[in-house]
PDB file of C-alpha atoms in Angstrom:
ATOM      1  CA  UNK A   1      28.343 -16.937  -6.625  1.00 72.00           C
ATOM      2  CA  UNK A   2      30.337 -16.242  -9.790  1.00 79.00           C
ATOM      3  CA  UNK A   3      27.469 -17.653 -11.853  1.00 79.00           C
ATOM      4  CA  UNK A   4      24.936 -15.439 -10.076  1.00 81.00           C
ATOM      5  CA  UNK A   5      27.112 -12.347 -10.507  1.00 86.00           C
ATOM      6  CA  UNK A   6      27.612 -13.164 -14.173  1.00 87.00           C
ATOM      7  CA  UNK A   7      23.865 -13.446 -14.772  1.00 88.00           C
ATOM      8  CA  UNK A   8      23.159 -10.206 -12.911  1.00 89.00           C
ATOM      9  CA  UNK A   9      25.839  -8.395 -14.916  1.00 89.00           C
ATOM     10  CA  UNK A  10      24.398  -9.759 -18.142  1.00 89.00           C
ATOM     11  CA  UNK A  11      20.875  -8.716 -17.162  1.00 91.00           C
ATOM     12  CA  UNK A  12      21.825  -5.180 -16.161  1.00 92.00           C
ATOM     13  CA  UNK A  13      24.062  -4.508 -19.151  1.00 90.00           C
ATOM     14  CA  UNK A  14      21.800  -5.929 -21.847  1.00 89.00           C
ATOM     15  CA  UNK A  15      19.752  -3.802 -24.231  1.00 91.00           C
ATOM     16  CA  UNK A  16      16.479  -4.560 -22.487  1.00 93.00           C
ATOM     17  CA  UNK A  17      17.413  -2.850 -19.222  1.00 95.00           C
ATOM     18  CA  UNK A  18      17.895   0.729 -20.507  1.00 96.00           C
ATOM     19  CA  UNK A  19      14.885   0.324 -22.795  1.00 96.00           C
ATOM     20  CA  UNK A  20      12.677  -0.654 -19.842  1.00 96.00           C
ATOM     21  CA  UNK A  21      14.119   2.088 -17.633  1.00 96.00           C
ATOM     22  CA  UNK A  22      13.665   4.845 -20.220  1.00 96.00           C
ATOM     23  CA  UNK A  23      10.252   3.456 -21.137  1.00 96.00           C
ATOM     24  CA  UNK A  24       9.053   3.677 -17.543  1.00 95.00           C
ATOM     25  CA  UNK A  25      10.339   7.246 -17.235  1.00 96.00           C
ATOM     26  CA  UNK A  26       8.709   8.306 -20.508  1.00 95.00           C
ATOM     27  CA  UNK A  27       5.372   6.751 -19.579  1.00 95.00           C
ATOM     28  CA  UNK A  28       5.339   8.641 -16.285  1.00 94.00           C
ATOM     29  CA  UNK A  29       6.374  11.959 -17.829  1.00 94.00           C
ATOM     30  CA  UNK A  30       4.062  11.755 -20.834  1.00 94.00           C
ATOM     31  CA  UNK A  31       1.090  10.788 -18.694  1.00 91.00           C
ATOM     32  CA  UNK A  32       1.792  13.892 -16.581  1.00 90.00           C
ATOM     33  CA  UNK A  33       2.203  16.252 -19.504  1.00 91.00           C
ATOM     34  CA  UNK A  34      -0.916  18.291 -18.767  1.00 89.00           C
ATOM     35  CA  UNK A  35       0.123  18.949 -15.174  1.00 88.00           C
ATOM     36  CA  UNK A  36       3.679  19.688 -16.291  1.00 89.00           C
ATOM     37  CA  UNK A  37       2.428  22.329 -18.724  1.00 89.00           C
ATOM     38  CA  UNK A  38       0.075  23.724 -16.083  1.00 87.00           C
ATOM     39  CA  UNK A  39       2.986  23.963 -13.665  1.00 86.00           C
ATOM     40  CA  UNK A  40       5.093  25.938 -16.101  1.00 85.00           C
ATOM     41  CA  UNK A  41       2.201  28.264 -16.890  1.00 86.00           C
ATOM     42  CA  UNK A  42       1.319  28.928 -13.249  1.00 84.00           C
ATOM     43  CA  UNK A  43       1.896  32.648 -12.523  1.00 83.00           C
ATOM     44  CA  UNK A  44       2.578  32.027  -8.835  1.00 83.00           C
ATOM     45  CA  UNK A  45       4.928  29.698  -7.013  1.00 83.00           C
ATOM     46  CA  UNK A  46       3.750  26.115  -6.804  1.00 83.00           C
ATOM     47  CA  UNK A  47       3.052  24.263  -3.581  1.00 81.00           C
ATOM     48  CA  UNK A  48       5.985  22.513  -1.965  1.00 79.00           C
ATOM     49  CA  UNK A  49       6.175  18.901  -3.184  1.00 80.00           C
ATOM     50  CA  UNK A  50       4.507  19.554  -6.540  1.00 84.00           C
ATOM     51  CA  UNK A  51       7.070  17.403  -8.345  1.00 85.00           C
ATOM     52  CA  UNK A  52       6.428  14.524  -5.948  1.00 85.00           C
ATOM     53  CA  UNK A  53       2.683  14.764  -6.512  1.00 86.00           C
ATOM     54  CA  UNK A  54       3.238  14.542 -10.267  1.00 90.00           C
ATOM     55  CA  UNK A  55       5.014  11.193 -10.008  1.00 90.00           C
ATOM     56  CA  UNK A  56       2.615   9.767  -7.436  1.00 87.00           C
ATOM     57  CA  UNK A  57      -0.388  10.550  -9.621  1.00 88.00           C
ATOM     58  CA  UNK A  58       1.351   9.182 -12.719  1.00 90.00           C
ATOM     59  CA  UNK A  59       2.090   5.903 -10.924  1.00 89.00           C
ATOM     60  CA  UNK A  60      -1.611   5.561 -10.164  1.00 85.00           C
ATOM     61  CA  UNK A  61      -2.623   6.378 -13.749  1.00 86.00           C
ATOM     62  CA  UNK A  62      -3.837   4.057 -16.477  1.00 85.00           C
ATOM     63  CA  UNK A  63      -0.744   4.534 -18.640  1.00 89.00           C
ATOM     64  CA  UNK A  64       1.575   3.058 -16.044  1.00 89.00           C
ATOM     65  CA  UNK A  65      -0.933   0.316 -15.314  1.00 84.00           C
ATOM     66  CA  UNK A  66      -0.822  -0.658 -18.979  1.00 85.00           C
ATOM     67  CA  UNK A  67       2.942  -0.508 -19.347  1.00 92.00           C
ATOM     68  CA  UNK A  68       4.276  -1.898 -16.053  1.00 93.00           C
ATOM     69  CA  UNK A  69       4.106  -5.686 -16.688  1.00 93.00           C
ATOM     70  CA  UNK A  70       5.493  -5.302 -20.213  1.00 93.00           C
ATOM     71  CA  UNK A  71       8.391  -3.071 -19.173  1.00 95.00           C
ATOM     72  CA  UNK A  72       9.337  -5.361 -16.288  1.00 95.00           C
ATOM     73  CA  UNK A  73       9.642  -8.323 -18.657  1.00 94.00           C
ATOM     74  CA  UNK A  74      11.994  -6.652 -21.149  1.00 94.00           C
ATOM     75  CA  UNK A  75      15.412  -6.951 -19.478  1.00 93.00           C
ATOM     76  CA  UNK A  76      15.911 -10.675 -18.776  1.00 93.00           C
ATOM     77  CA  UNK A  77      12.659 -12.609 -18.643  1.00 94.00           C
ATOM     78  CA  UNK A  78      13.225 -14.693 -21.781  1.00 91.00           C
ATOM     79  CA  UNK A  79      16.858 -15.541 -20.999  1.00 91.00           C
ATOM     80  CA  UNK A  80      16.284 -19.026 -19.566  1.00 90.00           C
ATOM     81  CA  UNK A  81      14.130 -20.137 -22.496  1.00 92.00           C
ATOM     82  CA  UNK A  82      16.662 -18.748 -24.965  1.00 90.00           C
ATOM     83  CA  UNK A  83      19.502 -20.646 -23.259  1.00 87.00           C
ATOM     84  CA  UNK A  84      17.571 -23.923 -23.271  1.00 88.00           C
ATOM     85  CA  UNK A  85      16.415 -23.584 -26.873  1.00 87.00           C
ATOM     86  CA  UNK A  86      19.851 -22.638 -28.165  1.00 85.00           C
ATOM     87  CA  UNK A  87      21.621 -25.282 -26.087  1.00 82.00           C
ATOM     88  CA  UNK A  88      23.907 -22.670 -24.541  1.00 82.00           C
ATOM     89  CA  UNK A  89      23.352 -24.132 -21.087  1.00 77.00           C
ATOM     90  CA  UNK A  90      25.240 -27.285 -22.159  1.00 80.00           C
ATOM     91  CA  UNK A  91      28.415 -25.262 -22.511  1.00 80.00           C
ATOM     92  CA  UNK A  92      27.735 -23.348 -19.298  1.00 76.00           C
ATOM     93  CA  UNK A  93      26.810 -26.126 -16.870  1.00 79.00           C
ATOM     94  CA  UNK A  94      30.246 -27.843 -16.777  1.00 82.00           C
ATOM     95  CA  UNK A  95      31.553 -24.653 -15.129  1.00 81.00           C
ATOM     96  CA  UNK A  96      28.898 -24.496 -12.414  1.00 83.00           C
ATOM     97  CA  UNK A  97      26.076 -26.437 -10.787  1.00 86.00           C
ATOM     98  CA  UNK A  98      22.557 -26.548 -12.135  1.00 89.00           C
ATOM     99  CA  UNK A  99      21.270 -25.039  -8.871  1.00 90.00           C
ATOM    100  CA  UNK A 100      23.592 -22.032  -9.162  1.00 89.00           C
ATOM    101  CA  UNK A 101      22.778 -21.657 -12.844  1.00 90.00           C
ATOM    102  CA  UNK A 102      19.011 -21.589 -12.294  1.00 92.00           C
ATOM    103  CA  UNK A 103      19.281 -19.449  -9.166  1.00 92.00           C
ATOM    104  CA  UNK A 104      21.360 -16.949 -11.111  1.00 92.00           C
ATOM    105  CA  UNK A 105      18.797 -16.787 -13.892  1.00 94.00           C
ATOM    106  CA  UNK A 106      15.838 -16.251 -11.561  1.00 95.00           C
ATOM    107  CA  UNK A 107      17.611 -13.767  -9.293  1.00 95.00           C
ATOM    108  CA  UNK A 108      18.979 -11.763 -12.225  1.00 95.00           C
ATOM    109  CA  UNK A 109      15.516 -11.704 -13.798  1.00 96.00           C
ATOM    110  CA  UNK A 110      13.916 -10.363 -10.605  1.00 96.00           C
ATOM    111  CA  UNK A 111      16.631  -7.762 -10.030  1.00 96.00           C
ATOM    112  CA  UNK A 112      16.631  -6.552 -13.626  1.00 96.00           C
ATOM    113  CA  UNK A 113      12.851  -6.212 -13.792  1.00 95.00           C
ATOM    114  CA  UNK A 114      12.690  -4.487 -10.427  1.00 96.00           C
ATOM    115  CA  UNK A 115      15.661  -2.183 -10.904  1.00 96.00           C
ATOM    116  CA  UNK A 116      14.526  -1.140 -14.379  1.00 96.00           C
ATOM    117  CA  UNK A 117      11.231   0.141 -12.991  1.00 95.00           C
ATOM    118  CA  UNK A 118      12.862   1.636  -9.903  1.00 95.00           C
ATOM    119  CA  UNK A 119      15.416   3.479 -12.044  1.00 95.00           C
ATOM    120  CA  UNK A 120      12.698   4.654 -14.427  1.00 95.00           C
ATOM    121  CA  UNK A 121      10.594   6.074 -11.606  1.00 94.00           C
ATOM    122  CA  UNK A 122      13.678   7.701 -10.058  1.00 94.00           C
ATOM    123  CA  UNK A 123      14.643   9.213 -13.420  1.00 95.00           C
ATOM    124  CA  UNK A 124      11.181  10.666 -13.975  1.00 94.00           C
ATOM    125  CA  UNK A 125      11.170  12.023 -10.415  1.00 92.00           C
ATOM    126  CA  UNK A 126      14.578  13.611 -10.966  1.00 92.00           C
ATOM    127  CA  UNK A 127      13.423  15.311 -14.151  1.00 93.00           C
ATOM    128  CA  UNK A 128      10.337  16.691 -12.401  1.00 92.00           C
ATOM    129  CA  UNK A 129      12.453  17.845  -9.462  1.00 89.00           C
ATOM    130  CA  UNK A 130      14.808  19.730 -11.780  1.00 91.00           C
ATOM    131  CA  UNK A 131      11.880  21.368 -13.539  1.00 90.00           C
ATOM    132  CA  UNK A 132       9.744  22.365 -10.580  1.00 87.00           C
ATOM    133  CA  UNK A 133      11.819  22.643  -7.410  1.00 84.00           C
ATOM    134  CA  UNK A 134      12.870  26.223  -8.367  1.00 84.00           C
ATOM    135  CA  UNK A 135       9.174  27.078  -8.837  1.00 84.00           C
ATOM    136  CA  UNK A 136       7.960  25.564  -5.559  1.00 81.00           C
ATOM    137  CA  UNK A 137       7.345  27.437  -2.339  1.00 80.00           C
ATOM    138  CA  UNK A 138      10.090  26.811   0.228  1.00 75.00           C
ATOM    139  CA  UNK A 139       9.182  25.682   3.766  1.00 63.00           C
ATOM    140  CA  UNK A 140       8.524  28.772   5.869  1.00 55.00           C
ATOM    141  CA  UNK A 141       9.921  27.329   9.103  1.00 42.00           C
ATOM    142  CA  UNK A 142      11.322  24.238  10.757  1.00 40.00           C
ATOM    143  CA  UNK A 143       7.786  23.098  11.606  1.00 47.00           C
ATOM    144  CA  UNK A 144       6.746  23.575   8.004  1.00 46.00           C
ATOM    145  CA  UNK A 145       9.746  21.548   6.902  1.00 46.00           C
ATOM    146  CA  UNK A 146       8.708  18.730   9.193  1.00 48.00           C
ATOM    147  CA  UNK A 147       5.198  18.787   7.777  1.00 50.00           C
ATOM    148  CA  UNK A 148       6.467  18.946   4.228  1.00 47.00           C
ATOM    149  CA  UNK A 149       8.396  15.698   4.597  1.00 47.00           C
ATOM    150  CA  UNK A 150       5.178  13.830   4.048  1.00 47.00           C
ATOM    151  CA  UNK A 151       5.477  14.842   0.393  1.00 44.00           C
ATOM    152  CA  UNK A 152       8.993  13.484   0.115  1.00 46.00           C
ATOM    153  CA  UNK A 153       8.905  10.261   2.106  1.00 51.00           C
ATOM    154  CA  UNK A 154       6.204   8.497   0.029  1.00 65.00           C
ATOM    155  CA  UNK A 155       8.477   8.700  -3.010  1.00 76.00           C
ATOM    156  CA  UNK A 156      11.006   6.386  -1.420  1.00 80.00           C
ATOM    157  CA  UNK A 157       8.214   3.977  -0.603  1.00 83.00           C
ATOM    158  CA  UNK A 158       7.007   4.148  -4.212  1.00 87.00           C
ATOM    159  CA  UNK A 159      10.493   3.263  -5.434  1.00 90.00           C
ATOM    160  CA  UNK A 160      10.492   0.126  -3.284  1.00 92.00           C
ATOM    161  CA  UNK A 161       6.996  -0.794  -4.456  1.00 93.00           C
ATOM    162  CA  UNK A 162       8.012  -0.301  -8.094  1.00 93.00           C
ATOM    163  CA  UNK A 163      11.043  -2.532  -7.533  1.00 95.00           C
ATOM    164  CA  UNK A 164       8.952  -5.276  -5.913  1.00 95.00           C
ATOM    165  CA  UNK A 165       6.248  -5.182  -8.609  1.00 95.00           C
ATOM    166  CA  UNK A 166       8.790  -5.171 -11.417  1.00 95.00           C
ATOM    167  CA  UNK A 167      10.627  -8.134  -9.956  1.00 96.00           C
ATOM    168  CA  UNK A 168       7.445 -10.158  -9.546  1.00 97.00           C
ATOM    169  CA  UNK A 169       6.133  -9.617 -13.081  1.00 96.00           C
ATOM    170  CA  UNK A 170       9.527 -10.370 -14.568  1.00 96.00           C
ATOM    171  CA  UNK A 171       9.821 -13.687 -12.701  1.00 97.00           C
ATOM    172  CA  UNK A 172       6.208 -14.590 -13.465  1.00 96.00           C
ATOM    173  CA  UNK A 173       6.941 -14.059 -17.147  1.00 95.00           C
ATOM    174  CA  UNK A 174       9.985 -16.323 -16.856  1.00 96.00           C
ATOM    175  CA  UNK A 175       7.811 -19.001 -15.231  1.00 96.00           C
ATOM    176  CA  UNK A 176       5.225 -19.096 -18.017  1.00 95.00           C
ATOM    177  CA  UNK A 177       7.859 -18.778 -20.728  1.00 94.00           C
ATOM    178  CA  UNK A 178       9.700 -21.776 -19.282  1.00 94.00           C
ATOM    179  CA  UNK A 179       6.518 -23.824 -18.883  1.00 93.00           C
ATOM    180  CA  UNK A 180       5.529 -23.249 -22.517  1.00 91.00           C
ATOM    181  CA  UNK A 181       9.077 -22.917 -23.919  1.00 90.00           C
ATOM    182  CA  UNK A 182       7.991 -19.776 -25.752  1.00 89.00           C
ATOM    183  CA  UNK A 183       9.932 -16.532 -25.467  1.00 88.00           C
ATOM    184  CA  UNK A 184       6.805 -14.646 -26.517  1.00 91.00           C
ATOM    185  CA  UNK A 185       5.048 -15.828 -23.386  1.00 91.00           C
ATOM    186  CA  UNK A 186       7.754 -14.055 -21.389  1.00 92.00           C
ATOM    187  CA  UNK A 187       6.293 -10.742 -22.543  1.00 92.00           C
ATOM    188  CA  UNK A 188       2.639 -11.667 -23.060  1.00 93.00           C
ATOM    189  CA  UNK A 189       1.890 -13.621 -19.878  1.00 94.00           C
ATOM    190  CA  UNK A 190       2.646 -10.835 -17.343  1.00 93.00           C
ATOM    191  CA  UNK A 191       0.382  -8.455 -19.265  1.00 92.00           C
ATOM    192  CA  UNK A 192      -2.458 -10.974 -19.576  1.00 93.00           C
ATOM    193  CA  UNK A 193      -2.309 -12.140 -15.951  1.00 94.00           C
ATOM    194  CA  UNK A 194      -2.057  -8.520 -14.779  1.00 93.00           C
ATOM    195  CA  UNK A 195      -5.368  -7.691 -16.416  1.00 91.00           C
ATOM    196  CA  UNK A 196      -7.020 -10.949 -15.432  1.00 93.00           C
ATOM    197  CA  UNK A 197      -6.299 -10.112 -11.784  1.00 92.00           C
ATOM    198  CA  UNK A 198      -7.655  -6.594 -12.267  1.00 91.00           C
ATOM    199  CA  UNK A 199     -10.868  -7.879 -13.866  1.00 91.00           C
ATOM    200  CA  UNK A 200     -11.366 -10.555 -11.215  1.00 92.00           C
ATOM    201  CA  UNK A 201     -10.989  -8.011  -8.419  1.00 90.00           C
ATOM    202  CA  UNK A 202     -13.058  -5.213  -9.933  1.00 89.00           C
ATOM    203  CA  UNK A 203     -15.930  -7.425 -11.104  1.00 89.00           C
ATOM    204  CA  UNK A 204     -16.117 -10.412  -8.805  1.00 87.00           C
ATOM    205  CA  UNK A 205     -13.783 -10.587  -5.797  1.00 87.00           C
ATOM    206  CA  UNK A 206     -13.399  -7.090  -4.395  1.00 84.00           C
ATOM    207  CA  UNK A 207     -12.363  -8.483  -1.000  1.00 86.00           C
ATOM    208  CA  UNK A 208      -9.135 -10.000  -2.399  1.00 87.00           C
ATOM    209  CA  UNK A 209      -7.315  -6.686  -2.461  1.00 89.00           C
ATOM    210  CA  UNK A 210      -3.935  -8.317  -1.784  1.00 90.00           C
ATOM    211  CA  UNK A 211      -4.052  -9.804  -5.322  1.00 90.00           C
ATOM    212  CA  UNK A 212      -5.100  -6.530  -6.959  1.00 90.00           C
ATOM    213  CA  UNK A 213      -2.012  -5.338  -8.917  1.00 92.00           C
ATOM    214  CA  UNK A 214      -2.927  -1.659  -8.651  1.00 89.00           C
ATOM    215  CA  UNK A 215      -2.716  -1.964  -4.868  1.00 90.00           C
ATOM    216  CA  UNK A 216       0.907  -3.035  -5.173  1.00 91.00           C
ATOM    217  CA  UNK A 217       1.926   0.404  -6.416  1.00 88.00           C
ATOM    218  CA  UNK A 218      -0.658   2.464  -4.558  1.00 86.00           C
ATOM    219  CA  UNK A 219      -1.680   0.672  -1.344  1.00 88.00           C
ATOM    220  CA  UNK A 220      -5.024   1.644   0.133  1.00 86.00           C
ATOM    221  CA  UNK A 221      -5.652   1.983   3.886  1.00 86.00           C
ATOM    222  CA  UNK A 222      -6.869  -1.639   3.817  1.00 85.00           C
ATOM    223  CA  UNK A 223      -3.263  -2.814   4.199  1.00 86.00           C
ATOM    224  CA  UNK A 224      -2.603  -3.165   7.909  1.00 81.00           C
ATOM    225  CA  UNK A 225       1.141  -2.649   7.535  1.00 82.00           C
ATOM    226  CA  UNK A 226       1.016  -0.258   4.585  1.00 83.00           C
ATOM    227  CA  UNK A 227       3.930  -0.497   2.171  1.00 85.00           C
ATOM    228  CA  UNK A 228       5.625  -3.146   4.307  1.00 89.00           C
ATOM    229  CA  UNK A 229       2.602  -5.412   3.912  1.00 91.00           C
ATOM    230  CA  UNK A 230       2.663  -5.015   0.144  1.00 92.00           C
ATOM    231  CA  UNK A 231       6.388  -5.750  -0.014  1.00 93.00           C
ATOM    232  CA  UNK A 232       5.900  -8.889   2.083  1.00 94.00           C
ATOM    233  CA  UNK A 233       3.072 -10.247  -0.098  1.00 94.00           C
ATOM    234  CA  UNK A 234       4.743  -9.426  -3.415  1.00 95.00           C
ATOM    235  CA  UNK A 235       8.048 -10.788  -2.147  1.00 95.00           C
ATOM    236  CA  UNK A 236       6.427 -14.107  -1.233  1.00 95.00           C
ATOM    237  CA  UNK A 237       4.700 -14.334  -4.625  1.00 96.00           C
ATOM    238  CA  UNK A 238       8.006 -13.612  -6.357  1.00 96.00           C
ATOM    239  CA  UNK A 239       9.744 -16.337  -4.364  1.00 96.00           C
ATOM    240  CA  UNK A 240       7.032 -18.867  -5.260  1.00 96.00           C
ATOM    241  CA  UNK A 241       7.157 -17.944  -8.954  1.00 96.00           C
ATOM    242  CA  UNK A 242      10.955 -18.114  -8.902  1.00 96.00           C
ATOM    243  CA  UNK A 243      11.025 -21.589  -7.360  1.00 96.00           C
ATOM    244  CA  UNK A 244       8.460 -22.856  -9.896  1.00 96.00           C
ATOM    245  CA  UNK A 245      10.395 -21.301 -12.788  1.00 95.00           C
ATOM    246  CA  UNK A 246      13.609 -22.974 -11.597  1.00 94.00           C
ATOM    247  CA  UNK A 247      11.842 -26.347 -11.288  1.00 94.00           C
ATOM    248  CA  UNK A 248      10.416 -26.005 -14.794  1.00 93.00           C
ATOM    249  CA  UNK A 249      13.828 -25.054 -16.154  1.00 91.00           C
ATOM    250  CA  UNK A 250      15.481 -28.001 -14.399  1.00 92.00           C
ATOM    251  CA  UNK A 251      12.957 -30.386 -15.924  1.00 91.00           C
ATOM    252  CA  UNK A 252      13.644 -29.119 -19.456  1.00 86.00           C
ATOM    253  CA  UNK A 253      17.399 -29.312 -18.888  1.00 86.00           C
ATOM    254  CA  UNK A 254      17.066 -32.901 -17.623  1.00 82.00           C
ATOM    255  CA  UNK A 255      14.988 -33.833 -20.682  1.00 77.00           C
ATOM    256  CA  UNK A 256      17.551 -32.222 -22.978  1.00 64.00           C
TER     257      UNK A 256
END
């Protein structure tokens, strides 16, 4: 457990984590700039939940689609390859087991990628809330408050979806980086595979919506269990990628 905690601490305190978090927030805010300006210029009070709508639309936009797999890979995806190439693992393994070492790397990678995106989305949402909550219409009654919760509750679901997607793309990058022993693949492979899946779905296999990355942030009514279904599928894919990455890393360590 000490090895796992050490890897998680290293992943969350490294330079890549705040860069990914701030990058996600900036992408969301900049892609919403027109609606932000329109909100400030509106002569009347805005509808309740305007700030939530801003973030939801930005998450579905092309800018976030482009940036998500790259941002998720920044915090810790290349760490295993860097350890193997530098030989650092040889000094580390006498203090722990190879299973704990690899589990710590994979788990820290998933958590860092997921939390970076989750924190970025939460930061952008907080900024929008500070800007527009004073300009939004308040609920007129208890019934109106109950109805208005539909604008708030999806945000928490979006945070979980962002965490799951970020974790998957980070671990997938670690898998391909470890297979090829190239740290550049840690950042390039999530982006490439992301767009390959998009192209395959949009041009050829439109019935395979569970492998359509855009659905993982903005589930359509096709998902029988909604957000829970997405989290289950992405969680399983992350687990598979993590196990394969650990096996690849173990093979390279054994050969070294």
